[in-house]
PDB file of C-alpha atoms in Angstrom:
ATOM      1  CA  UNK A1493     -15.770 -80.895  61.253  1.00  0.00           C
ATOM      2  CA  UNK A1494     -13.490 -83.371  62.969  1.00  0.00           C
ATOM      3  CA  UNK A1495     -12.499 -82.441  66.491  1.00  0.00           C
ATOM      4  CA  UNK A1496      -8.719 -82.638  66.465  1.00  0.00           C
ATOM      5  CA  UNK A1497      -7.289 -83.104  69.942  1.00  0.00           C
ATOM      6  CA  UNK A1498      -4.367 -80.785  69.295  1.00  0.00           C
ATOM      7  CA  UNK A1499      -3.583 -77.123  69.695  1.00  0.00           C
ATOM      8  CA  UNK A1500      -3.721 -74.885  66.633  1.00  0.00           C
ATOM      9  CA  UNK A1501      -0.620 -73.082  65.390  1.00  0.00           C
ATOM     10  CA  UNK A1502      -1.000 -69.523  66.619  1.00  0.00           C
ATOM     11  CA  UNK A1503       1.650 -68.082  64.303  1.00  0.00           C
ATOM     12  CA  UNK A1504      -0.049 -69.617  61.255  1.00  0.00           C
ATOM     13  CA  UNK A1505      -3.411 -68.336  62.453  1.00  0.00           C
ATOM     14  CA  UNK A1506      -2.017 -64.802  62.698  1.00  0.00           C
ATOM     15  CA  UNK A1507      -0.602 -64.979  59.196  1.00  0.00           C
ATOM     16  CA  UNK A1508      -3.902 -66.181  57.770  1.00  0.00           C
ATOM     17  CA  UNK A1509      -5.752 -63.435  59.624  1.00  0.00           C
ATOM     18  CA  UNK A1510      -3.557 -60.777  58.002  1.00  0.00           C
ATOM     19  CA  UNK A1511      -3.895 -62.405  54.586  1.00  0.00           C
ATOM     20  CA  UNK A1512      -7.679 -62.614  54.904  1.00  0.00           C
ATOM     21  CA  UNK A1513      -7.899 -58.928  55.787  1.00  0.00           C
ATOM     22  CA  UNK A1514      -5.773 -57.942  52.795  1.00  0.00           C
ATOM     23  CA  UNK A1515      -7.988 -59.951  50.467  1.00  0.00           C
ATOM     24  CA  UNK A1516     -11.044 -58.152  51.830  1.00  0.00           C
ATOM     25  CA  UNK A1517      -9.605 -54.627  52.021  1.00  0.00           C
ATOM     26  CA  UNK A1518      -7.493 -54.922  48.819  1.00  0.00           C
ATOM     27  CA  UNK A1519      -4.766 -52.738  50.381  1.00  0.00           C
ATOM     28  CA  UNK A1520      -3.694 -51.659  53.852  1.00  0.00           C
ATOM     29  CA  UNK A1521      -0.863 -49.936  55.671  1.00  0.00           C
ATOM     30  CA  UNK A1522       0.895 -51.440  58.674  1.00  0.00           C
ATOM     31  CA  UNK A1523      -1.230 -49.200  60.905  1.00  0.00           C
ATOM     32  CA  UNK A1524      -4.419 -50.372  59.156  1.00  0.00           C
ATOM     33  CA  UNK A1525      -3.450 -53.972  59.835  1.00  0.00           C
ATOM     34  CA  UNK A1526      -2.682 -53.122  63.464  1.00  0.00           C
ATOM     35  CA  UNK A1527      -6.130 -51.593  63.925  1.00  0.00           C
ATOM     36  CA  UNK A1528      -7.865 -54.478  62.150  1.00  0.00           C
ATOM     37  CA  UNK A1529      -6.081 -57.380  63.859  1.00  0.00           C
ATOM     38  CA  UNK A1530      -4.930 -55.944  67.185  1.00  0.00           C
ATOM     39  CA  UNK A1531      -1.577 -57.660  66.727  1.00  0.00           C
ATOM     40  CA  UNK A1532       1.525 -55.823  68.003  1.00  0.00           C
ATOM     41  CA  UNK A1533       3.364 -54.053  65.205  1.00  0.00           C
ATOM     42  CA  UNK A1534       6.515 -56.084  65.859  1.00  0.00           C
ATOM     43  CA  UNK A1535       4.505 -59.275  65.342  1.00  0.00           C
ATOM     44  CA  UNK A1536       2.803 -57.812  62.276  1.00  0.00           C
ATOM     45  CA  UNK A1537       6.167 -56.923  60.778  1.00  0.00           C
ATOM     46  CA  UNK A1538       7.320 -60.549  61.127  1.00  0.00           C
ATOM     47  CA  UNK A1539       4.048 -61.831  59.678  1.00  0.00           C
ATOM     48  CA  UNK A1540       4.293 -59.424  56.729  1.00  0.00           C
ATOM     49  CA  UNK A1541       7.931 -60.348  56.078  1.00  0.00           C
ATOM     50  CA  UNK A1542       7.009 -64.032  56.037  1.00  0.00           C
ATOM     51  CA  UNK A1543       3.995 -63.587  53.739  1.00  0.00           C
ATOM     52  CA  UNK A1544       5.958 -61.351  51.391  1.00  0.00           C
ATOM     53  CA  UNK A1545       8.851 -63.822  51.233  1.00  0.00           C
ATOM     54  CA  UNK A1546       6.391 -66.578  50.302  1.00  0.00           C
ATOM     55  CA  UNK A1547       4.905 -64.434  47.531  1.00  0.00           C
ATOM     56  CA  UNK A1548       1.508 -64.173  49.191  1.00  0.00           C
ATOM     57  CA  UNK A1549       1.542 -60.395  49.566  1.00  0.00           C
ATOM     58  CA  UNK A1550       3.484 -57.513  48.041  1.00  0.00           C
ATOM     59  CA  UNK A1551       4.034 -53.817  48.759  1.00  0.00           C
ATOM     60  CA  UNK A1552       3.031 -50.960  46.460  1.00  0.00           C
ATOM     61  CA  UNK A1553       5.907 -48.578  45.732  1.00  0.00           C
ATOM     62  CA  UNK A1554       3.896 -45.349  45.650  1.00  0.00           C
ATOM     63  CA  UNK A1555       2.631 -45.360  49.239  1.00  0.00           C
ATOM     64  CA  UNK A1556       3.945 -48.539  50.858  1.00  0.00           C
ATOM     65  CA  UNK A1557       0.504 -50.183  51.061  1.00  0.00           C
ATOM     66  CA  UNK A1558       0.434 -53.967  51.383  1.00  0.00           C
ATOM     67  CA  UNK A1559      -1.709 -55.987  48.970  1.00  0.00           C
ATOM     68  CA  UNK A1560      -2.625 -59.643  48.485  1.00  0.00           C
ATOM     69  CA  UNK A1561      -0.697 -61.286  45.667  1.00  0.00           C
ATOM     70  CA  UNK A1562      -2.243 -62.904  42.607  1.00  0.00           C
ATOM     71  CA  UNK A1563       0.436 -65.610  42.624  1.00  0.00           C
ATOM     72  CA  UNK A1564      -1.694 -68.347  44.180  1.00  0.00           C
ATOM     73  CA  UNK A1565      -5.092 -67.395  42.813  1.00  0.00           C
ATOM     74  CA  UNK A1566      -7.010 -70.445  41.490  1.00  0.00           C
ATOM     75  CA  UNK A1567      -7.794 -68.721  38.198  1.00  0.00           C
ATOM     76  CA  UNK A1568      -5.328 -66.897  35.920  1.00  0.00           C
ATOM     77  CA  UNK A1569      -5.286 -63.138  36.591  1.00  0.00           C
ATOM     78  CA  UNK A1570      -7.031 -60.745  34.228  1.00  0.00           C
ATOM     79  CA  UNK A1571      -5.017 -58.080  32.419  1.00  0.00           C
ATOM     80  CA  UNK A1572      -7.666 -55.475  33.287  1.00  0.00           C
ATOM     81  CA  UNK A1573      -7.255 -56.150  37.027  1.00  0.00           C
ATOM     82  CA  UNK A1574      -5.445 -53.014  38.198  1.00  0.00           C
ATOM     83  CA  UNK A1575      -4.037 -54.620  41.339  1.00  0.00           C
ATOM     84  CA  UNK A1576      -2.494 -57.351  39.192  1.00  0.00           C
ATOM     85  CA  UNK A1577      -1.161 -54.732  36.786  1.00  0.00           C
ATOM     86  CA  UNK A1578       0.495 -52.801  39.612  1.00  0.00           C
ATOM     87  CA  UNK A1579       1.907 -55.983  41.133  1.00  0.00           C
ATOM     88  CA  UNK A1580       3.478 -56.911  37.797  1.00  0.00           C
ATOM     89  CA  UNK A1581       4.704 -53.403  36.978  1.00  0.00           C
ATOM     90  CA  UNK A1582       6.139 -52.326  40.342  1.00  0.00           C
ATOM     91  CA  UNK A1583       9.434 -54.289  40.219  1.00  0.00           C
ATOM     92  CA  UNK A1584      10.096 -53.055  36.687  1.00  0.00           C
ATOM     93  CA  UNK A1585       9.378 -49.458  37.701  1.00  0.00           C
ATOM     94  CA  UNK A1586      11.873 -49.791  40.542  1.00  0.00           C
ATOM     95  CA  UNK A1587      14.499 -51.167  38.127  1.00  0.00           C
ATOM     96  CA  UNK A1588      13.787 -48.362  35.669  1.00  0.00           C
ATOM     97  CA  UNK A1589      14.254 -45.784  38.389  1.00  0.00           C
ATOM     98  CA  UNK A1590      17.655 -47.248  39.294  1.00  0.00           C
ATOM     99  CA  UNK A1591      18.762 -46.978  35.671  1.00  0.00           C
ATOM    100  CA  UNK A1592      17.545 -43.479  34.826  1.00  0.00           C
ATOM    101  CA  UNK A1593      17.248 -41.722  38.242  1.00  0.00           C
ATOM    102  CA  UNK A1594      14.152 -39.782  37.126  1.00  0.00           C
ATOM    103  CA  UNK A1595      10.696 -40.843  38.410  1.00  0.00           C
ATOM    104  CA  UNK A1596       7.789 -42.411  36.521  1.00  0.00           C
ATOM    105  CA  UNK A1597       4.075 -42.993  36.939  1.00  0.00           C
ATOM    106  CA  UNK A1598       1.871 -45.867  35.812  1.00  0.00           C
ATOM    107  CA  UNK A1599      -1.560 -44.633  34.710  1.00  0.00           C
ATOM    108  CA  UNK A1600      -4.791 -46.135  33.361  1.00  0.00           C
ATOM    109  CA  UNK A1601      -7.799 -44.572  31.593  1.00  0.00           C
ATOM    110  CA  UNK A1602     -10.837 -43.379  33.577  1.00  0.00           C
ATOM    111  CA  UNK A1603     -13.543 -42.351  31.066  1.00  0.00           C
ATOM    112  CA  UNK A1604     -12.321 -38.757  30.528  1.00  0.00           C
ATOM    113  CA  UNK A1605      -8.894 -38.690  32.202  1.00  0.00           C
ATOM    114  CA  UNK A1606      -5.926 -40.849  33.156  1.00  0.00           C
ATOM    115  CA  UNK A1607      -5.479 -41.934  36.779  1.00  0.00           C
ATOM    116  CA  UNK A1608      -2.201 -42.695  38.546  1.00  0.00           C
ATOM    117  CA  UNK A1609      -2.147 -46.221  39.994  1.00  0.00           C
ATOM    118  CA  UNK A1610       1.568 -46.498  40.826  1.00  0.00           C
ATOM    119  CA  UNK A1611       4.732 -44.404  40.912  1.00  0.00           C
ATOM    120  CA  UNK A1612       8.382 -45.098  41.691  1.00  0.00           C
ATOM    121  CA  UNK A1613       8.899 -41.519  42.842  1.00  0.00           C
ATOM    122  CA  UNK A1614       9.797 -42.538  46.430  1.00  0.00           C
ATOM    123  CA  UNK A1615      12.720 -44.581  45.020  1.00  0.00           C
ATOM    124  CA  UNK A1616      13.946 -41.899  42.639  1.00  0.00           C
ATOM    125  CA  UNK A1617      17.180 -39.968  43.047  1.00  0.00           C
ATOM    126  CA  UNK A1618      14.984 -36.948  42.383  1.00  0.00           C
ATOM    127  CA  UNK A1619      12.421 -38.035  44.979  1.00  0.00           C
ATOM    128  CA  UNK A1620      11.693 -34.378  45.793  1.00  0.00           C
ATOM    129  CA  UNK A1621       9.696 -34.193  42.546  1.00  0.00           C
ATOM    130  CA  UNK A1622       6.147 -34.658  43.922  1.00  0.00           C
ATOM    131  CA  UNK A1623       4.423 -36.768  41.269  1.00  0.00           C
ATOM    132  CA  UNK A1624       0.676 -37.220  41.576  1.00  0.00           C
ATOM    133  CA  UNK A1625      -0.431 -39.647  44.314  1.00  0.00           C
ATOM    134  CA  UNK A1626      -2.532 -42.755  43.730  1.00  0.00           C
ATOM    135  CA  UNK A1627      -5.771 -41.697  42.050  1.00  0.00           C
ATOM    136  CA  UNK A1628      -4.370 -38.377  40.773  1.00  0.00           C
ATOM    137  CA  UNK A1629      -6.255 -37.154  37.656  1.00  0.00           C
ATOM    138  CA  UNK A1630      -4.091 -36.562  34.601  1.00  0.00           C
ATOM    139  CA  UNK A1631      -5.386 -34.496  31.682  1.00  0.00           C
ATOM    140  CA  UNK A1632      -6.140 -36.736  28.712  1.00  0.00           C
ATOM    141  CA  UNK A1633      -5.460 -34.319  25.851  1.00  0.00           C
ATOM    142  CA  UNK A1634      -2.544 -32.196  27.062  1.00  0.00           C
ATOM    143  CA  UNK A1635      -0.380 -34.570  29.094  1.00  0.00           C
ATOM    144  CA  UNK A1636       2.193 -36.937  27.631  1.00  0.00           C
ATOM    145  CA  UNK A1637       0.424 -39.818  29.379  1.00  0.00           C
ATOM    146  CA  UNK A1638      -3.025 -38.991  28.025  1.00  0.00           C
ATOM    147  CA  UNK A1639      -1.785 -38.335  24.502  1.00  0.00           C
ATOM    148  CA  UNK A1640       0.062 -41.658  24.444  1.00  0.00           C
ATOM    149  CA  UNK A1641      -3.123 -43.463  25.451  1.00  0.00           C
ATOM    150  CA  UNK A1642      -5.396 -41.692  22.959  1.00  0.00           C
ATOM    151  CA  UNK A1643      -2.935 -42.167  20.110  1.00  0.00           C
ATOM    152  CA  UNK A1644      -2.608 -45.935  20.545  1.00  0.00           C
ATOM    153  CA  UNK A1645      -5.933 -47.131  21.989  1.00  0.00           C
ATOM    154  CA  UNK A1646      -8.621 -48.566  19.707  1.00  0.00           C
ATOM    155  CA  UNK A1647     -10.577 -46.233  17.445  1.00  0.00           C
ATOM    156  CA  UNK A1648     -13.818 -47.084  19.252  1.00  0.00           C
ATOM    157  CA  UNK A1649     -12.312 -46.198  22.630  1.00  0.00           C
ATOM    158  CA  UNK A1650     -10.725 -43.035  21.258  1.00  0.00           C
ATOM    159  CA  UNK A1651     -13.980 -41.709  19.828  1.00  0.00           C
ATOM    160  CA  UNK A1652     -15.828 -42.486  23.072  1.00  0.00           C
ATOM    161  CA  UNK A1653     -13.254 -40.571  25.113  1.00  0.00           C
ATOM    162  CA  UNK A1654     -13.248 -37.615  22.729  1.00  0.00           C
ATOM    163  CA  UNK A1655     -17.043 -37.385  22.842  1.00  0.00           C
ATOM    164  CA  UNK A1656     -16.975 -37.257  26.640  1.00  0.00           C
ATOM    165  CA  UNK A1657     -14.260 -34.605  26.595  1.00  0.00           C
ATOM    166  CA  UNK A1658     -16.093 -32.490  24.005  1.00  0.00           C
ATOM    167  CA  UNK A1659     -19.142 -32.466  26.297  1.00  0.00           C
ATOM    168  CA  UNK A1660     -17.054 -31.494  29.326  1.00  0.00           C
ATOM    169  CA  UNK A1661     -17.160 -28.011  30.837  1.00  0.00           C
ATOM    170  CA  UNK A1662     -13.691 -28.309  32.387  1.00  0.00           C
ATOM    171  CA  UNK A1663     -11.318 -25.680  30.953  1.00  0.00           C
ATOM    172  CA  UNK A1664      -8.516 -28.198  30.586  1.00  0.00           C
ATOM    173  CA  UNK A1665     -10.481 -30.151  27.984  1.00  0.00           C
ATOM    174  CA  UNK A1666     -10.761 -27.283  25.513  1.00  0.00           C
ATOM    175  CA  UNK A1667      -8.821 -29.177  22.810  1.00  0.00           C
ATOM    176  CA  UNK A1668     -11.669 -31.680  22.499  1.00  0.00           C
ATOM    177  CA  UNK A1669     -13.596 -29.041  20.593  1.00  0.00           C
ATOM    178  CA  UNK A1670     -10.793 -28.659  18.040  1.00  0.00           C
ATOM    179  CA  UNK A1671     -11.027 -31.920  16.031  1.00  0.00           C
ATOM    180  CA  UNK A1672      -8.463 -30.993  13.389  1.00  0.00           C
ATOM    181  CA  UNK A1673      -5.892 -30.080  16.010  1.00  0.00           C
ATOM    182  CA  UNK A1674      -6.558 -33.342  17.885  1.00  0.00           C
ATOM    183  CA  UNK A1675      -6.204 -35.348  14.684  1.00  0.00           C
ATOM    184  CA  UNK A1676      -2.844 -33.715  13.998  1.00  0.00           C
ATOM    185  CA  UNK A1677      -1.400 -34.120  17.493  1.00  0.00           C
ATOM    186  CA  UNK A1678      -2.445 -37.772  17.732  1.00  0.00           C
ATOM    187  CA  UNK A1679      -0.997 -38.539  14.322  1.00  0.00           C
ATOM    188  CA  UNK A1680       2.269 -36.886  15.385  1.00  0.00           C
ATOM    189  CA  UNK A1681       2.249 -39.001  18.545  1.00  0.00           C
ATOM    190  CA  UNK A1682       1.778 -42.215  16.552  1.00  0.00           C
ATOM    191  CA  UNK A1683       4.614 -41.279  14.214  1.00  0.00           C
ATOM    192  CA  UNK A1684       6.934 -40.593  17.146  1.00  0.00           C
ATOM    193  CA  UNK A1685       5.842 -43.715  19.005  1.00  0.00           C
ATOM    194  CA  UNK A1686       5.559 -41.842  22.296  1.00  0.00           C
ATOM    195  CA  UNK A1687       3.552 -39.066  23.926  1.00  0.00           C
ATOM    196  CA  UNK A1688       4.780 -35.596  24.864  1.00  0.00           C
ATOM    197  CA  UNK A1689       3.137 -32.742  26.727  1.00  0.00           C
ATOM    198  CA  UNK A1690       1.474 -29.968  24.763  1.00  0.00           C
ATOM    199  CA  UNK A1691       3.477 -26.714  25.087  1.00  0.00           C
ATOM    200  CA  UNK A1692       0.782 -25.064  27.255  1.00  0.00           C
ATOM    201  CA  UNK A1693       0.612 -27.938  29.798  1.00  0.00           C
ATOM    202  CA  UNK A1694       2.342 -27.300  33.124  1.00  0.00           C
ATOM    203  CA  UNK A1695       0.954 -30.246  35.090  1.00  0.00           C
ATOM    204  CA  UNK A1696      -2.362 -28.768  36.252  1.00  0.00           C
ATOM    205  CA  UNK A1697      -5.509 -30.383  34.871  1.00  0.00           C
ATOM    206  CA  UNK A1698      -7.217 -27.122  33.880  1.00  0.00           C
ATOM    207  CA  UNK A1699      -4.687 -24.304  34.073  1.00  0.00           C
ATOM    208  CA  UNK A1700      -2.226 -23.309  31.353  1.00  0.00           C
ATOM    209  CA  UNK A1701       1.545 -23.316  31.902  1.00  0.00           C
ATOM    210  CA  UNK A1702       1.379 -19.531  32.336  1.00  0.00           C
ATOM    211  CA  UNK A1703      -0.987 -19.994  35.267  1.00  0.00           C
ATOM    212  CA  UNK A1704       0.666 -23.094  36.747  1.00  0.00           C
ATOM    213  CA  UNK A1705       4.072 -24.481  35.853  1.00  0.00           C
ATOM    214  CA  UNK A1706       5.479 -27.507  37.679  1.00  0.00           C
ATOM    215  CA  UNK A1707       8.816 -26.998  35.927  1.00  0.00           C
ATOM    216  CA  UNK A1708       8.742 -30.511  34.492  1.00  0.00           C
ATOM    217  CA  UNK A1709       8.453 -32.311  31.197  1.00  0.00           C
ATOM    218  CA  UNK A1710       7.426 -35.882  30.413  1.00  0.00           C
ATOM    219  CA  UNK A1711       7.525 -38.597  27.788  1.00  0.00           C
ATOM    220  CA  UNK A1712       5.133 -41.567  27.849  1.00  0.00           C
ATOM    221  CA  UNK A1713       4.707 -44.926  26.093  1.00  0.00           C
ATOM    222  CA  UNK A1714       1.913 -47.510  26.034  1.00  0.00           C
ATOM    223  CA  UNK A1715       1.798 -50.882  27.791  1.00  0.00           C
ATOM    224  CA  UNK A1716       0.123 -53.481  25.606  1.00  0.00           C
ATOM    225  CA  UNK A1717      -1.820 -56.631  26.425  1.00  0.00           C
ATOM    226  CA  UNK A1718      -2.008 -58.236  23.019  1.00  0.00           C
ATOM    227  CA  UNK A1719      -3.547 -55.599  20.767  1.00  0.00           C
ATOM    228  CA  UNK A1720      -5.038 -53.594  23.646  1.00  0.00           C
ATOM    229  CA  UNK A1721      -3.406 -50.669  25.433  1.00  0.00           C
ATOM    230  CA  UNK A1722      -4.054 -51.285  29.133  1.00  0.00           C
ATOM    231  CA  UNK A1723      -1.848 -48.621  30.723  1.00  0.00           C
ATOM    232  CA  UNK A1724       0.745 -45.930  30.134  1.00  0.00           C
ATOM    233  CA  UNK A1725       4.143 -45.513  31.773  1.00  0.00           C
ATOM    234  CA  UNK A1726       5.941 -42.175  31.673  1.00  0.00           C
ATOM    235  CA  UNK A1727       9.247 -40.589  32.591  1.00  0.00           C
ATOM    236  CA  UNK A1728       9.303 -37.135  34.180  1.00  0.00           C
ATOM    237  CA  UNK A1729      12.200 -34.730  34.570  1.00  0.00           C
ATOM    238  CA  UNK A1730      12.937 -31.096  35.459  1.00  0.00           C
ATOM    239  CA  UNK A1731      13.367 -29.237  32.197  1.00  0.00           C
ATOM    240  CA  UNK A1732      15.901 -26.794  33.658  1.00  0.00           C
ATOM    241  CA  UNK A1733      18.193 -29.725  34.463  1.00  0.00           C
ATOM    242  CA  UNK A1734      17.735 -31.912  31.389  1.00  0.00           C
ATOM    243  CA  UNK A1735      16.755 -31.141  27.823  1.00  0.00           C
ATOM    244  CA  UNK A1736      13.918 -33.042  26.184  1.00  0.00           C
ATOM    245  CA  UNK A1737      16.111 -34.037  23.242  1.00  0.00           C
ATOM    246  CA  UNK A1738      18.752 -35.541  25.556  1.00  0.00           C
ATOM    247  CA  UNK A1739      16.184 -37.444  27.615  1.00  0.00           C
ATOM    248  CA  UNK A1740      14.587 -38.920  24.505  1.00  0.00           C
ATOM    249  CA  UNK A1741      17.945 -39.888  23.003  1.00  0.00           C
ATOM    250  CA  UNK A1742      19.470 -41.382  26.145  1.00  0.00           C
ATOM    251  CA  UNK A1743      16.564 -42.594  28.282  1.00  0.00           C
ATOM    252  CA  UNK A1744      13.619 -43.302  25.983  1.00  0.00           C
ATOM    253  CA  UNK A1745      15.063 -46.758  25.100  1.00  0.00           C
ATOM    254  CA  UNK A1746      15.056 -47.635  28.819  1.00  0.00           C
ATOM    255  CA  UNK A1747      11.445 -46.479  29.154  1.00  0.00           C
ATOM    256  CA  UNK A1748      10.390 -48.517  26.132  1.00  0.00           C
ATOM    257  CA  UNK A1749      12.198 -51.576  27.451  1.00  0.00           C
ATOM    258  CA  UNK A1750      10.408 -51.191  30.793  1.00  0.00           C
ATOM    259  CA  UNK A1751       7.028 -50.998  29.014  1.00  0.00           C
ATOM    260  CA  UNK A1752       7.861 -54.115  26.979  1.00  0.00           C
ATOM    261  CA  UNK A1753       8.921 -55.984  30.116  1.00  0.00           C
ATOM    262  CA  UNK A1754       5.690 -55.091  31.891  1.00  0.00           C
ATOM    263  CA  UNK A1755       3.673 -56.162  28.843  1.00  0.00           C
ATOM    264  CA  UNK A1756       5.514 -59.487  28.668  1.00  0.00           C
ATOM    265  CA  UNK A1757       5.131 -60.209  32.386  1.00  0.00           C
ATOM    266  CA  UNK A1758       1.489 -59.159  32.285  1.00  0.00           C
ATOM    267  CA  UNK A1759       0.707 -61.749  29.613  1.00  0.00           C
ATOM    268  CA  UNK A1760       2.941 -64.554  30.909  1.00  0.00           C
ATOM    269  CA  UNK A1761       0.300 -66.287  33.111  1.00  0.00           C
ATOM    270  CA  UNK A1762      -2.144 -66.222  30.226  1.00  0.00           C
ATOM    271  CA  UNK A1763       0.409 -67.788  27.881  1.00  0.00           C
ATOM    272  CA  UNK A1764       1.192 -70.486  30.447  1.00  0.00           C
ATOM    273  CA  UNK A1765      -2.510 -71.174  30.948  1.00  0.00           C
ATOM    274  CA  UNK A1766      -2.962 -71.595  27.192  1.00  0.00           C
ATOM    275  CA  UNK A1767      -0.084 -74.077  27.068  1.00  0.00           C
ATOM    276  CA  UNK A1768      -1.414 -76.028  30.068  1.00  0.00           C
ATOM    277  CA  UNK A1769      -5.222 -76.207  29.675  1.00  0.00           C
TER     278      UNK A1769
END
């Protein structure tokens, strides 16, 4: 390496140090970055603001964690990269929240359940509704989110999931041993074009609504990457404040538009790469 007879740029070095840590850790809070770099939090805040403004990092809505952006990656991002999915979806979820007031989650499949990977709940007018945190397990057969995924995923994936659920000993998966009922509810979901909770689902993975009732209801729609369902986005409300019929009539179009926008933005880099080989 050539020995340059000049001083290095300390501010640039600090920015690269933060960026390198985020690439290694995948996500970090301001305090995490402080512990890892030893930089004063005031300095870190300026570094973060600069990196974010340049599109090199972004901030997750659900918990405020900072993450390295996919914007300047040498290869096009993959649609099954969850960090990329969240990065693409987050701005749309924030916009959706501004339009409808009620909160949403973004969830992806995890073998026998759905897992929350992002939520706009902190930005919601009804922010007191405590939606599941990052990693929260959502029941696959009884939740609106899970039903939307099972109804629209591929037949191969659906059968694999149902086999796992049928072999499960968790009480919340009891429907997996009722094939005719599953067939009917999934067909109803496909006809509607969106997922709804089963009447006995009150938000708890295993318990019935009689045992645990979060007082909410939800509607959910798929996010597509070509012909593949890669995630589900929902809308949640308090059923004592708003009726399901009114939410579906007034707000379902906004939810569908948000899902379409996420799908379009998710595939945009791949379309551009195909046009510019």
